Amino acid sequence: MAQEVSEYLSQNPRVAAWVETLRSDGETDKHWRHRREFLLRNAGDLAPAGGAASAHPEEAADAESGTRSRQLQQLISFSMAWANHVFLGCRYSQKVMDKILSMAEGIKVTDAPIHTTRDELVAKKG
């Protein structure tokens, strides 16, 4: 899938530039590669069109911008929660876990670390 993402981005430079603005400072290439795929799979209408810039009437853009901004912030938050879960072993409420895992369906991460939870460690002692 990584090859498909790279090919898609090479064919859609506006999308590539847009998604790069969502990368966090200090984010490793490995984390970014997978989180970028998560973002692209779930961005829908939040990502710019691949072609020339579209011109929205000023008032429509203002009305949309608040909603789009909230949706984008939510998508970024979900992508970070998913990456934290996969790479750092973080856990969230069941509702959030269900949401991020369903959003990440089909993303193959082959080099993720394996984490042991406190409950698993306690169960081994018992």
Short mmCIF file of C-alpha atoms in Angstrom, two decimals:
data_model
loop_
_atom_site.label_atom_id
_atom_site.label_comp_id
_atom_site.label_asym_id
_atom_site.label_seq_id
_atom_site.Cartn_x
_atom_site.Cartn_y
_atom_site.Cartn_z
CA MET A 1 0.00 0.00 0.00
CA ALA A 2 2.91 2.36 0.65
CA GLN A 3 3.76 2.20 -3.05
CA GLU A 4 0.17 3.09 -3.94
CA VAL A 5 0.23 6.08 -1.57
CA SER A 6 3.51 7.33 -3.03
CA GLU A 7 2.19 6.94 -6.57
CA TYR A 8 -1.06 8.74 -5.68
CA LEU A 9 0.84 11.62 -4.12
CA SER A 10 3.19 11.93 -7.08
CA GLN A 11 0.14 12.27 -9.34
CA ASN A 12 -1.61 14.75 -7.02
CA PRO A 13 0.93 17.39 -5.95
CA ARG A 14 -1.67 19.63 -4.26
CA VAL A 15 -2.77 16.74 -2.05
CA ALA A 16 0.87 15.86 -1.35
CA ALA A 17 1.64 19.44 -0.29
CA TRP A 18 -1.53 19.59 1.83
CA VAL A 19 -0.91 16.34 3.69
CA GLU A 20 2.72 17.31 4.40
CA THR A 21 1.42 20.33 6.33
CA LEU A 22 -0.20 17.85 8.75
CA ARG A 23 3.09 16.18 9.73
CA SER A 24 4.13 16.84 13.32
CA ASP A 25 7.56 18.21 14.17
CA GLY A 26 9.82 15.39 15.20
CA GLU A 27 7.56 12.68 13.75
CA THR A 28 9.68 9.80 12.48
CA ASP A 29 9.49 8.78 8.85
CA LYS A 30 8.07 5.39 9.87
CA HIS A 31 5.28 6.93 11.97
CA TRP A 32 4.54 9.58 9.35
CA ARG A 33 4.33 7.07 6.49
CA HIS A 34 1.55 5.17 8.25
CA ARG A 35 -0.22 8.19 9.75
CA ARG A 36 -0.19 9.86 6.32
CA GLU A 37 -1.93 6.80 4.88
CA PHE A 38 -4.51 6.99 7.68
CA LEU A 39 -5.12 10.68 6.91
CA LEU A 40 -5.42 10.16 3.16
CA ARG A 41 -7.79 7.21 3.53
CA ASN A 42 -10.11 9.22 5.75
CA ALA A 43 -9.75 12.80 4.45
CA GLY A 44 -12.54 12.62 1.88
CA ASP A 45 -13.57 16.17 0.95
CA LEU A 46 -11.09 17.69 3.43
CA ALA A 47 -8.20 17.10 1.02
CA PRO A 48 -7.83 19.57 -1.84
CA ALA A 49 -8.81 18.46 -5.32
CA GLY A 50 -5.91 17.11 -7.32
CA GLY A 51 -6.31 19.63 -10.15
CA ALA A 52 -6.33 23.39 -10.27
CA ALA A 53 -7.51 25.38 -7.27
CA SER A 54 -11.27 25.70 -7.06
CA ALA A 55 -12.81 29.09 -6.33
CA HIS A 56 -15.63 29.08 -3.77
CA PRO A 57 -17.77 32.16 -3.34
CA GLU A 58 -16.50 34.06 -0.26
CA GLU A 59 -19.62 33.53 1.88
CA ALA A 60 -19.84 29.81 1.13
CA ALA A 61 -16.16 29.39 2.01
CA ASP A 62 -16.68 31.19 5.33
CA ALA A 63 -19.68 29.03 6.23
CA GLU A 64 -17.81 25.85 5.31
CA SER A 65 -14.51 26.77 6.91
CA GLY A 66 -15.65 26.33 10.52
CA THR A 67 -17.10 22.90 9.85
CA ARG A 68 -14.16 21.83 7.71
CA SER A 69 -11.71 23.05 10.33
CA ARG A 70 -13.44 21.03 13.07
CA GLN A 71 -13.57 17.94 10.85
CA LEU A 72 -9.90 18.31 9.98
CA GLN A 73 -8.90 18.73 13.63
CA GLN A 74 -10.91 15.64 14.51
CA LEU A 75 -9.27 13.66 11.71
CA ILE A 76 -5.80 14.77 12.84
CA SER A 77 -6.66 13.81 16.42
CA PHE A 78 -7.89 10.38 15.37
CA SER A 79 -4.76 9.84 13.25
CA MET A 80 -2.52 10.73 16.19
CA ALA A 81 -4.49 8.51 18.58
CA TRP A 82 -4.21 5.63 16.11
CA ALA A 83 -0.45 6.15 15.64
CA ASN A 84 0.03 6.40 19.42
CA HIS A 85 -1.88 3.16 19.86
CA VAL A 86 0.06 1.29 17.17
CA PHE A 87 3.56 2.58 17.85
CA LEU A 88 3.49 3.50 21.55
CA GLY A 89 0.87 1.13 22.95
CA CYS A 90 -1.47 3.89 24.17
CA ARG A 91 -5.06 2.95 24.99
CA TYR A 92 -8.15 5.13 24.80
CA SER A 93 -11.83 4.75 25.67
CA GLN A 94 -13.53 1.85 23.90
CA LYS A 95 -15.55 4.25 21.75
CA VAL A 96 -12.38 5.97 20.50
CA MET A 97 -10.56 2.65 20.00
CA ASP A 98 -13.46 1.28 17.95
CA LYS A 99 -13.53 4.44 15.83
CA ILE A 100 -9.79 4.64 15.11
CA LEU A 101 -9.45 0.91 14.43
CA SER A 102 -12.34 1.01 11.96
CA MET A 103 -10.83 4.08 10.28
CA ALA A 104 -7.48 2.27 9.98
CA GLU A 105 -8.95 -0.92 8.54
CA GLY A 106 -6.75 -2.17 5.72
CA ILE A 107 -3.62 -0.25 6.75
CA LYS A 108 -0.79 -2.76 7.09
CA VAL A 109 1.84 -1.92 9.69
CA THR A 110 4.42 -4.69 9.62
CA ASP A 111 7.09 -3.14 11.82
CA ALA A 112 5.04 -2.01 14.83
CA PRO A 113 6.40 -2.88 18.29
CA ILE A 114 4.60 -5.38 20.49
CA HIS A 115 3.40 -3.94 23.79
CA THR A 116 2.52 -5.73 27.01
CA THR A 117 -0.14 -4.12 29.18
CA ARG A 118 0.00 -3.92 32.96
CA ASP A 119 -2.97 -6.28 33.15
CA GLU A 120 -1.13 -8.84 31.01
CA LEU A 121 1.94 -8.61 33.25
CA VAL A 122 -0.15 -9.06 36.41
CA ALA A 123 -1.98 -12.03 34.86
CA LYS A 124 1.36 -13.76 34.12
CA LYS A 125 2.44 -13.43 37.78
CA GLY A 126 -0.84 -14.84 39.09
#
